[in-house]
PDB file of C-alpha atoms and ligand atoms in Angstrom:
ATOM      1  CA  MET A1186     161.559  69.975  93.912  1.00  0.00           C
ATOM      2  CA  SER A1187     163.942  68.217  91.610  1.00  0.00           C
ATOM      3  CA  GLY A1188     163.921  69.959  88.284  1.00  0.00           C
ATOM      4  CA  GLY A1189     160.166  70.498  88.231  1.00  0.00           C
ATOM      5  CA  GLY A1190     159.445  68.806  84.908  1.00  0.00           C
ATOM      6  CA  ARG A1191     157.361  65.709  84.375  1.00  0.00           C
ATOM      7  CA  GLU A1192     159.407  62.564  84.126  1.00  0.00           C
ATOM      8  CA  PRO A1193     157.501  60.720  81.424  1.00  0.00           C
ATOM      9  CA  ALA A1194     159.055  57.371  82.165  1.00  0.00           C
ATOM     10  CA  GLU A1195     157.732  57.557  85.725  1.00  0.00           C
ATOM     11  CA  ARG A1196     154.440  59.380  85.327  1.00  0.00           C
ATOM     12  CA  ARG A1197     152.320  58.389  82.367  1.00  0.00           C
ATOM     13  CA  PRO A1198     149.436  60.768  81.856  1.00  0.00           C
ATOM     14  CA  LEU A1199     146.195  59.458  83.341  1.00  0.00           C
ATOM     15  CA  ILE A1200     142.965  60.657  81.745  1.00  0.00           C
ATOM     16  CA  ALA A1201     139.821  59.977  83.749  1.00  0.00           C
ATOM     17  CA  ALA A1202     136.091  60.304  83.153  1.00  0.00           C
ATOM     18  CA  ASN A1203     133.751  60.734  86.106  1.00  0.00           C
ATOM     19  CA  TRP A1204     130.238  59.906  84.970  1.00  0.00           C
ATOM     20  CA  LYS A1205     128.820  60.811  88.410  1.00  0.00           C
ATOM     21  CA  MET A1206     125.092  59.909  88.661  1.00  0.00           C
ATOM     22  CA  HIS A1207     124.400  59.630  84.943  1.00  0.00           C
ATOM     23  CA  PHE A1208     123.411  56.839  82.528  1.00  0.00           C
ATOM     24  CA  ARG A1209     121.253  53.765  82.841  1.00  0.00           C
ATOM     25  CA  ALA A1210     121.735  50.113  81.949  1.00  0.00           C
ATOM     26  CA  GLY A1211     122.410  49.771  78.236  1.00  0.00           C
ATOM     27  CA  GLU A1212     123.729  53.295  77.774  1.00  0.00           C
ATOM     28  CA  PRO A1213     127.419  52.570  78.457  1.00  0.00           C
ATOM     29  CA  ALA A1214     127.483  50.187  75.476  1.00  0.00           C
ATOM     30  CA  ALA A1215     126.391  52.927  73.069  1.00  0.00           C
ATOM     31  CA  TYR A1216     128.743  55.426  74.697  1.00  0.00           C
ATOM     32  CA  LEU A1217     131.693  53.068  74.437  1.00  0.00           C
ATOM     33  CA  SER A1218     131.091  52.163  70.828  1.00  0.00           C
ATOM     34  CA  ALA A1219     131.261  55.883  70.005  1.00  0.00           C
ATOM     35  CA  LEU A1220     134.296  56.469  72.248  1.00  0.00           C
ATOM     36  CA  LEU A1221     136.280  53.561  70.881  1.00  0.00           C
ATOM     37  CA  ARG A1222     135.848  54.212  67.172  1.00  0.00           C
ATOM     38  CA  PRO A1223     138.573  54.372  65.995  1.00  0.00           C
ATOM     39  CA  ALA A1224     140.470  52.636  68.784  1.00  0.00           C
ATOM     40  CA  PRO A1225     142.317  55.196  70.927  1.00  0.00           C
ATOM     41  CA  ASP A1226     146.104  55.156  70.955  1.00  0.00           C
ATOM     42  CA  LEU A1227     147.024  54.479  74.572  1.00  0.00           C
ATOM     43  CA  SER A1228     150.722  53.903  73.953  1.00  0.00           C
ATOM     44  CA  ASP A1229     151.679  57.002  75.958  1.00  0.00           C
ATOM     45  CA  ARG A1230     148.750  57.498  78.336  1.00  0.00           C
ATOM     46  CA  ASP A1231     146.412  55.632  80.662  1.00  0.00           C
ATOM     47  CA  ALA A1232     142.659  56.054  80.918  1.00  0.00           C
ATOM     48  CA  VAL A1233     139.914  55.149  83.355  1.00  0.00           C
ATOM     49  CA  ILE A1234     136.161  55.645  83.475  1.00  0.00           C
ATOM     50  CA  PHE A1235     134.564  56.084  86.900  1.00  0.00           C
ATOM     51  CA  ALA A1236     131.111  54.600  86.422  1.00  0.00           C
ATOM     52  CA  PRO A1237     128.117  54.448  88.780  1.00  0.00           C
ATOM     53  CA  ALA A1238     128.018  51.207  90.772  1.00  0.00           C
ATOM     54  CA  PRO A1239     125.138  49.535  88.875  1.00  0.00           C
ATOM     55  CA  LEU A1240     126.970  50.136  85.579  1.00  0.00           C
ATOM     56  CA  LEU A1241     130.434  48.940  86.600  1.00  0.00           C
ATOM     57  CA  ALA A1242     130.060  45.436  85.190  1.00  0.00           C
ATOM     58  CA  GLU A1243     128.543  46.602  81.901  1.00  0.00           C
ATOM     59  CA  THR A1244     131.234  49.249  81.511  1.00  0.00           C
ATOM     60  CA  ALA A1245     133.986  46.771  82.330  1.00  0.00           C
ATOM     61  CA  ARG A1246     132.625  44.335  79.745  1.00  0.00           C
ATOM     62  CA  GLY A1247     132.517  47.064  77.121  1.00  0.00           C
ATOM     63  CA  LEU A1248     136.091  48.103  77.880  1.00  0.00           C
ATOM     64  CA  ALA A1249     137.591  44.603  78.059  1.00  0.00           C
ATOM     65  CA  GLY A1250     140.719  44.443  75.939  1.00  0.00           C
ATOM     66  CA  THR A1251     140.769  48.180  75.199  1.00  0.00           C
ATOM     67  CA  GLY A1252     143.344  49.174  77.817  1.00  0.00           C
ATOM     68  CA  ILE A1253     140.883  51.598  79.432  1.00  0.00           C
ATOM     69  CA  ALA A1254     140.209  50.783  83.065  1.00  0.00           C
ATOM     70  CA  VAL A1255     137.010  51.046  85.074  1.00  0.00           C
ATOM     71  CA  GLY A1256     136.729  52.633  88.486  1.00  0.00           C
ATOM     72  CA  ALA A1257     134.160  53.013  91.244  1.00  0.00           C
ATOM     73  CA  GLN A1258     133.172  56.522  92.324  1.00  0.00           C
ATOM     74  CA  THR A1259     133.159  55.647  96.013  1.00  0.00           C
ATOM     75  CA  THR A1260     133.518  52.501  98.084  1.00  0.00           C
ATOM     76  CA  HIS A1261     132.821  51.815 101.739  1.00  0.00           C
ATOM     77  CA  TRP A1262     135.603  51.394 104.295  1.00  0.00           C
ATOM     78  CA  GLU A1263     134.320  47.993 105.353  1.00  0.00           C
ATOM     79  CA  ASP A1264     134.412  45.010 103.028  1.00  0.00           C
ATOM     80  CA  ARG A1265     130.986  43.631 103.981  1.00  0.00           C
ATOM     81  CA  GLY A1266     128.261  43.969 106.547  1.00  0.00           C
ATOM     82  CA  ALA A1267     125.063  45.736 107.493  1.00  0.00           C
ATOM     83  CA  PHE A1268     125.590  48.976 105.571  1.00  0.00           C
ATOM     84  CA  THR A1269     122.395  49.417 103.597  1.00  0.00           C
ATOM     85  CA  GLY A1270     122.962  51.087 100.267  1.00  0.00           C
ATOM     86  CA  GLU A1271     126.745  50.974 100.357  1.00  0.00           C
ATOM     87  CA  VAL A1272     129.099  49.344  97.863  1.00  0.00           C
ATOM     88  CA  SER A1273     132.292  47.734  99.116  1.00  0.00           C
ATOM     89  CA  GLY A1274     135.706  47.520  97.515  1.00  0.00           C
ATOM     90  CA  PRO A1275     135.419  43.748  96.937  1.00  0.00           C
ATOM     91  CA  MET A1276     132.022  44.283  95.278  1.00  0.00           C
ATOM     92  CA  ALA A1277     133.403  46.931  92.956  1.00  0.00           C
ATOM     93  CA  ALA A1278     136.439  44.805  92.169  1.00  0.00           C
ATOM     94  CA  SER A1279     134.264  41.770  91.430  1.00  0.00           C
ATOM     95  CA  ALA A1280     132.321  43.915  88.944  1.00  0.00           C
ATOM     96  CA  GLY A1281     135.542  44.753  87.110  1.00  0.00           C
ATOM     97  CA  ALA A1282     136.748  47.945  88.815  1.00  0.00           C
ATOM     98  CA  THR A1283     140.477  48.353  89.236  1.00  0.00           C
ATOM     99  CA  PHE A1284     140.384  52.002  90.360  1.00  0.00           C
ATOM    100  CA  CYS A1285     138.263  54.003  92.784  1.00  0.00           C
ATOM    101  CA  LEU A1286     137.786  57.639  93.622  1.00  0.00           C
ATOM    102  CA  VAL A1287     138.287  58.510  97.278  1.00  0.00           C
ATOM    103  CA  GLY A1288     137.164  61.755  98.893  1.00  0.00           C
ATOM    104  CA  HIS A1289     135.572  63.433  95.894  1.00  0.00           C
ATOM    105  CA  SER A1290     134.337  66.845  97.052  1.00  0.00           C
ATOM    106  CA  GLU A1291     130.732  65.837  96.359  1.00  0.00           C
ATOM    107  CA  ARG A1292     131.191  62.950  98.789  1.00  0.00           C
ATOM    108  CA  ARG A1293     132.804  65.253 101.336  1.00  0.00           C
ATOM    109  CA  LEU A1294     130.357  68.151 101.038  1.00  0.00           C
ATOM    110  CA  LEU A1295     127.043  66.495 100.133  1.00  0.00           C
ATOM    111  CA  PHE A1296     127.424  63.194 101.975  1.00  0.00           C
ATOM    112  CA  GLY A1297     129.405  64.271 105.006  1.00  0.00           C
ATOM    113  CA  GLU A1298     132.609  62.324 104.428  1.00  0.00           C
ATOM    114  CA  ASP A1299     135.127  63.750 106.857  1.00  0.00           C
ATOM    115  CA  HIS A1300     138.885  63.312 107.015  1.00  0.00           C
ATOM    116  CA  ALA A1301     138.536  60.110 109.059  1.00  0.00           C
ATOM    117  CA  ALA A1302     136.119  58.532 106.579  1.00  0.00           C
ATOM    118  CA  VAL A1303     138.353  59.451 103.654  1.00  0.00           C
ATOM    119  CA  ALA A1304     141.388  57.914 105.367  1.00  0.00           C
ATOM    120  CA  ARG A1305     139.504  54.681 106.085  1.00  0.00           C
ATOM    121  CA  LYS A1306     138.223  54.509 102.516  1.00  0.00           C
ATOM    122  CA  LEU A1307     141.714  55.029 101.170  1.00  0.00           C
ATOM    123  CA  ALA A1308     143.020  52.196 103.328  1.00  0.00           C
ATOM    124  CA  ALA A1309     140.148  49.980 102.135  1.00  0.00           C
ATOM    125  CA  ALA A1310     140.965  50.728  98.512  1.00  0.00           C
ATOM    126  CA  PHE A1311     144.563  49.599  98.974  1.00  0.00           C
ATOM    127  CA  ARG A1312     143.484  46.550 100.964  1.00  0.00           C
ATOM    128  CA  ASN A1313     141.186  45.510  98.127  1.00  0.00           C
ATOM    129  CA  GLY A1314     143.682  45.997  95.341  1.00  0.00           C
ATOM    130  CA  LEU A1315     141.941  49.039  93.904  1.00  0.00           C
ATOM    131  CA  ARG A1316     144.059  51.922  92.702  1.00  0.00           C
ATOM    132  CA  PRO A1317     142.766  55.010  94.513  1.00  0.00           C
ATOM    133  CA  VAL A1318     142.541  58.500  93.078  1.00  0.00           C
ATOM    134  CA  LEU A1319     142.457  60.660  96.189  1.00  0.00           C
ATOM    135  CA  CYS A1320     140.564  63.900  95.519  1.00  0.00           C
ATOM    136  CA  VAL A1321     141.498  67.091  97.323  1.00  0.00           C
ATOM    137  CA  GLY A1322     140.576  70.712  96.763  1.00  0.00           C
ATOM    138  CA  GLU A1323     139.528  73.908  98.476  1.00  0.00           C
ATOM    139  CA  ARG A1324     136.196  75.704  98.486  1.00  0.00           C
ATOM    140  CA  LEU A1325     135.870  79.221  97.155  1.00  0.00           C
ATOM    141  CA  GLU A1326     135.711  80.775 100.620  1.00  0.00           C
ATOM    142  CA  GLU A1327     138.883  78.953 101.604  1.00  0.00           C
ATOM    143  CA  ARG A1328     140.686  80.297  98.551  1.00  0.00           C
ATOM    144  CA  ARG A1329     139.346  83.810  99.169  1.00  0.00           C
ATOM    145  CA  ALA A1330     140.655  83.638 102.713  1.00  0.00           C
ATOM    146  CA  GLY A1331     144.059  82.558 101.408  1.00  0.00           C
ATOM    147  CA  HIS A1332     143.687  79.099 102.983  1.00  0.00           C
ATOM    148  CA  GLU A1333     143.799  76.985  99.856  1.00  0.00           C
ATOM    149  CA  LEU A1334     147.213  75.488 100.551  1.00  0.00           C
ATOM    150  CA  ALA A1335     146.449  74.783 104.191  1.00  0.00           C
ATOM    151  CA  THR A1336     143.136  73.147 103.239  1.00  0.00           C
ATOM    152  CA  VAL A1337     144.644  70.871 100.636  1.00  0.00           C
ATOM    153  CA  GLU A1338     147.594  70.082 102.855  1.00  0.00           C
ATOM    154  CA  SER A1339     145.369  68.990 105.725  1.00  0.00           C
ATOM    155  CA  GLN A1340     143.234  66.874 103.367  1.00  0.00           C
ATOM    156  CA  LEU A1341     146.386  65.186 102.109  1.00  0.00           C
ATOM    157  CA  ARG A1342     148.082  64.686 105.459  1.00  0.00           C
ATOM    158  CA  SER A1343     145.006  63.251 107.160  1.00  0.00           C
ATOM    159  CA  ALA A1344     144.400  60.825 104.291  1.00  0.00           C
ATOM    160  CA  LEU A1345     147.988  59.674 103.949  1.00  0.00           C
ATOM    161  CA  GLU A1346     148.757  59.205 107.624  1.00  0.00           C
ATOM    162  CA  GLY A1347     149.840  55.665 108.322  1.00  0.00           C
ATOM    163  CA  LEU A1348     150.356  54.665 104.704  1.00  0.00           C
ATOM    164  CA  GLY A1349     153.613  53.031 103.754  1.00  0.00           C
ATOM    165  CA  GLN A1350     155.655  53.383 100.605  1.00  0.00           C
ATOM    166  CA  PRO A1351     154.041  50.390  98.854  1.00  0.00           C
ATOM    167  CA  GLU A1352     150.697  52.217  99.132  1.00  0.00           C
ATOM    168  CA  LEU A1353     152.110  55.585  98.106  1.00  0.00           C
ATOM    169  CA  ALA A1354     153.562  53.930  95.022  1.00  0.00           C
ATOM    170  CA  ARG A1355     150.025  52.998  93.888  1.00  0.00           C
ATOM    171  CA  LEU A1356     148.370  56.313  94.723  1.00  0.00           C
ATOM    172  CA  ALA A1357     147.102  58.986  92.348  1.00  0.00           C
ATOM    173  CA  VAL A1358     145.903  62.387  93.565  1.00  0.00           C
ATOM    174  CA  ALA A1359     143.378  64.671  91.871  1.00  0.00           C
ATOM    175  CA  TYR A1360     143.366  68.370  92.695  1.00  0.00           C
ATOM    176  CA  GLU A1361     139.799  69.515  92.178  1.00  0.00           C
ATOM    177  CA  PRO A1362     139.099  73.031  93.441  1.00  0.00           C
ATOM    178  CA  VAL A1363     135.451  72.944  94.477  1.00  0.00           C
ATOM    179  CA  TRP A1364     134.791  76.335  92.875  1.00  0.00           C
ATOM    180  CA  ALA A1365     135.776  74.901  89.494  1.00  0.00           C
ATOM    181  CA  ILE A1366     133.643  71.744  89.571  1.00  0.00           C
ATOM    182  CA  GLY A1367     130.676  71.892  87.242  1.00  0.00           C
ATOM    183  CA  THR A1368     130.829  75.687  87.206  1.00  0.00           C
ATOM    184  CA  GLY A1369     132.494  76.247  83.843  1.00  0.00           C
ATOM    185  CA  GLU A1370     135.177  78.071  85.769  1.00  0.00           C
ATOM    186  CA  THR A1371     138.555  76.389  85.414  1.00  0.00           C
ATOM    187  CA  ALA A1372     141.646  77.034  87.436  1.00  0.00           C
ATOM    188  CA  THR A1373     144.133  78.607  85.074  1.00  0.00           C
ATOM    189  CA  PRO A1374     146.867  76.201  84.074  1.00  0.00           C
ATOM    190  CA  GLU A1375     149.226  78.316  86.171  1.00  0.00           C
ATOM    191  CA  VAL A1376     147.039  78.199  89.319  1.00  0.00           C
ATOM    192  CA  ALA A1377     146.561  74.456  88.924  1.00  0.00           C
ATOM    193  CA  GLY A1378     150.251  73.951  88.167  1.00  0.00           C
ATOM    194  CA  ALA A1379     151.280  75.901  91.279  1.00  0.00           C
ATOM    195  CA  MET A1380     148.956  73.871  93.504  1.00  0.00           C
ATOM    196  CA  HIS A1381     150.235  70.662  91.977  1.00  0.00           C
ATOM    197  CA  ALA A1382     153.794  71.684  92.779  1.00  0.00           C
ATOM    198  CA  ALA A1383     152.722  72.350  96.387  1.00  0.00           C
ATOM    199  CA  ILE A1384     150.971  68.962  96.550  1.00  0.00           C
ATOM    200  CA  ARG A1385     154.113  67.288  95.248  1.00  0.00           C
ATOM    201  CA  GLU A1386     156.083  68.889  98.078  1.00  0.00           C
ATOM    202  CA  VAL A1387     153.650  67.503 100.665  1.00  0.00           C
ATOM    203  CA  LEU A1388     153.897  64.077  99.057  1.00  0.00           C
ATOM    204  CA  ARG A1389     157.684  64.242  99.155  1.00  0.00           C
ATOM    205  CA  GLY A1390     157.518  65.157 102.834  1.00  0.00           C
ATOM    206  CA  THR A1391     155.083  62.322 103.568  1.00  0.00           C
ATOM    207  CA  ALA A1392     157.118  59.760 101.666  1.00  0.00           C
ATOM    208  CA  GLY A1393     160.240  61.022 103.436  1.00  0.00           C
ATOM    209  CA  ASP A1394     158.548  60.701 106.841  1.00  0.00           C
ATOM    210  CA  VAL A1395     157.501  57.171 106.000  1.00  0.00           C
ATOM    211  CA  ALA A1396     161.012  56.238 104.928  1.00  0.00           C
ATOM    212  CA  GLY A1397     162.539  58.004 107.934  1.00  0.00           C
ATOM    213  CA  SER A1398     160.187  56.440 110.465  1.00  0.00           C
ATOM    214  CA  GLY A1399     161.278  52.936 109.578  1.00  0.00           C
ATOM    215  CA  THR A1400     157.656  51.745 109.630  1.00  0.00           C
ATOM    216  CA  ALA A1401     157.724  50.676 106.013  1.00  0.00           C
ATOM    217  CA  GLY A1402     160.447  49.408 103.772  1.00  0.00           C
ATOM    218  CA  ASP A1403     161.370  50.734 100.386  1.00  0.00           C
ATOM    219  CA  VAL A1404     159.262  49.645  97.473  1.00  0.00           C
ATOM    220  CA  ALA A1405     161.141  46.786  95.902  1.00  0.00           C
ATOM    221  CA  GLY A1406     163.316  48.148  93.182  1.00  0.00           C
ATOM    222  CA  SER A1407     161.845  51.617  93.220  1.00  0.00           C
ATOM    223  CA  GLY A1408     164.524  53.404  95.186  1.00  0.00           C
ATOM    224  CA  THR A1409     164.165  56.385  97.438  1.00  0.00           C
ATOM    225  CA  ALA A1410     161.263  58.094  99.126  1.00  0.00           C
ATOM    226  CA  GLY A1411     161.688  60.994  96.732  1.00  0.00           C
ATOM    227  CA  ASP A1412     161.272  58.634  93.787  1.00  0.00           C
ATOM    228  CA  VAL A1413     158.036  57.271  95.239  1.00  0.00           C
ATOM    229  CA  ALA A1414     156.569  60.739  95.785  1.00  0.00           C
ATOM    230  CA  GLY A1415     157.809  61.811  92.364  1.00  0.00           C
ATOM    231  CA  SER A1416     156.019  58.928  90.685  1.00  0.00           C
ATOM    232  CA  ILE A1417     152.510  59.728  92.022  1.00  0.00           C
ATOM    233  CA  PRO A1418     150.356  61.091  89.173  1.00  0.00           C
ATOM    234  CA  LEU A1419     148.674  64.410  89.998  1.00  0.00           C
ATOM    235  CA  LEU A1420     145.460  65.016  88.089  1.00  0.00           C
ATOM    236  CA  TYR A1421     143.564  68.252  87.715  1.00  0.00           C
ATOM    237  CA  GLY A1422     139.761  68.289  87.778  1.00  0.00           C
ATOM    238  CA  GLY A1423     137.180  71.061  87.522  1.00  0.00           C
ATOM    239  CA  SER A1424     135.486  72.050  84.261  1.00  0.00           C
ATOM    240  CA  VAL A1425     138.034  70.298  82.077  1.00  0.00           C
ATOM    241  CA  THR A1426     136.923  70.475  78.441  1.00  0.00           C
ATOM    242  CA  PRO A1427     138.296  69.590  75.023  1.00  0.00           C
ATOM    243  CA  GLY A1428     139.102  73.311  74.751  1.00  0.00           C
ATOM    244  CA  ASN A1429     141.330  73.591  77.821  1.00  0.00           C
ATOM    245  CA  VAL A1430     142.833  70.143  78.209  1.00  0.00           C
ATOM    246  CA  ASP A1431     145.874  70.820  76.031  1.00  0.00           C
ATOM    247  CA  ALA A1432     146.888  73.926  77.993  1.00  0.00           C
ATOM    248  CA  LEU A1433     146.399  72.109  81.285  1.00  0.00           C
ATOM    249  CA  MET A1434     148.406  69.098  80.179  1.00  0.00           C
ATOM    250  CA  LYS A1435     151.276  71.336  79.100  1.00  0.00           C
ATOM    251  CA  GLN A1436     151.913  72.174  82.757  1.00  0.00           C
ATOM    252  CA  PRO A1437     154.832  70.016  83.845  1.00  0.00           C
ATOM    253  CA  GLU A1438     153.198  69.225  87.204  1.00  0.00           C
ATOM    254  CA  ILE A1439     149.817  68.210  85.725  1.00  0.00           C
ATOM    255  CA  ASP A1440     149.897  64.530  84.879  1.00  0.00           C
ATOM    256  CA  GLY A1441     146.296  64.008  83.923  1.00  0.00           C
ATOM    257  CA  VAL A1442     142.732  65.221  84.212  1.00  0.00           C
ATOM    258  CA  LEU A1443     139.498  64.089  85.811  1.00  0.00           C
ATOM    259  CA  ALA A1444     136.608  65.233  83.637  1.00  0.00           C
ATOM    260  CA  GLY A1445     133.005  65.215  84.843  1.00  0.00           C
ATOM    261  CA  GLY A1446     130.513  67.059  82.662  1.00  0.00           C
ATOM    262  CA  ALA A1447     132.674  66.901  79.550  1.00  0.00           C
ATOM    263  CA  SER A1448     133.020  63.135  79.904  1.00  0.00           C
ATOM    264  CA  LEU A1449     129.298  62.525  79.443  1.00  0.00           C
ATOM    265  CA  ASP A1450     129.582  62.977  75.695  1.00  0.00           C
ATOM    266  CA  PRO A1451     131.818  60.309  74.154  1.00  0.00           C
ATOM    267  CA  ALA A1452     133.136  62.619  71.412  1.00  0.00           C
ATOM    268  CA  SER A1453     134.116  65.204  73.961  1.00  0.00           C
ATOM    269  CA  PHE A1454     135.782  62.696  76.272  1.00  0.00           C
ATOM    270  CA  ARG A1455     137.563  61.200  73.268  1.00  0.00           C
ATOM    271  CA  ARG A1456     139.024  64.595  72.449  1.00  0.00           C
ATOM    272  CA  ILE A1457     140.199  64.930  76.065  1.00  0.00           C
ATOM    273  CA  LEU A1458     141.710  61.463  75.903  1.00  0.00           C
ATOM    274  CA  ASP A1459     143.507  62.484  72.700  1.00  0.00           C
ATOM    275  CA  PHE A1460     144.969  65.640  74.295  1.00  0.00           C
ATOM    276  CA  GLY A1461     148.055  67.004  72.624  1.00  0.00           C
ATOM    277  CA  ARG A1462     147.276  65.408  69.282  1.00  0.00           C
ATOM    278  CA  ALA A1463     145.758  66.904  66.189  1.00  0.00           C
ATOM    279  CA  PRO A1464     142.016  66.150  65.987  1.00  0.00           C
ATOM    280  CA  SER A1465     141.504  63.082  63.836  1.00  0.00           C
ATOM    281  CA  PRO A1466     139.599  63.591  60.578  1.00  0.00           C
ATOM    282  CA  ALA A1467     135.908  62.753  60.987  1.00  0.00           C
TER     283      ALA A1467
HETATM  284  P1  PGA B 828     133.384  68.749  86.115  1.00  0.00           P
HETATM  285  O1  PGA B 828     133.561  67.699  87.307  1.00  0.00           O
HETATM  286  O2  PGA B 828     134.370  68.362  85.045  1.00  0.00           O
HETATM  287  O3  PGA B 828     131.963  68.629  85.680  1.00  0.00           O
HETATM  288  O4  PGA B 828     133.714  70.092  86.676  1.00  0.00           O
HETATM  289  C1  PGA B 828     134.809  67.220  87.694  1.00  0.00           C
HETATM  290  C2  PGA B 828     134.688  66.317  88.889  1.00  0.00           C
HETATM  291  O5  PGA B 828     133.903  66.624  89.807  1.00  0.00           O
HETATM  292  O6  PGA B 828     135.348  65.268  88.974  1.00  0.00           O
END
């Protein structure tokens, strides 16, 4: 680790909402008019809303010109074909998405996405110009057995295998311990911060391997492998609320949050987006 602190010039905070399977046509418009009044100050942070596929276009229209991006919650590894019910990267992009989640634990655990599927989906995201937020995180039994680092490391390594530095430079990673998702139980800022530091080490190793293997060149103008790994934003997710976001964001290794339940209410997501600032007068 070099120094350990966040380098603000390299890693702008990224604040993300994951609406999961909520809202119907017409509802994003009302949500966004509440969220955007008054207009959020995004001069020192980035934001993205991961919307359900049928609401991507409506959400993108509502966010046009605001600086807040739209992302898909999952995309298929193929770009087109006979995959009933699936949504491809090009489809999501044509609806206005510029980000996508890859490997969310609900996809892994409820829909059987294994390491191989996650790796293919990550590659598809890059191929289609979407900025992926790769989700990793251990289950409670894995943490109880003391395997949390090994679990997260294997999720990371299997997903990142074969990627070059240009891809790593566009990656974001979200650490979402499964035991903290939707449970009201949050990793303490210290637990999350320690895992983020461990994830950063794996990323440095991966970026170093890529540079050392000679399979990919340096990112133009972005310097060394260490710089690339150091520039990847690491988000925390799992019961993030307006009440705990400030403490989480104070951790030098936490560069952002991915909020599920608390993002469903625009006032609550707005407070998360405004982390570190005094609440604005009503
Ligand atoms: P939660 O969900 O904030 O409701 O815990 C987070 C997530 O699954 O991304």
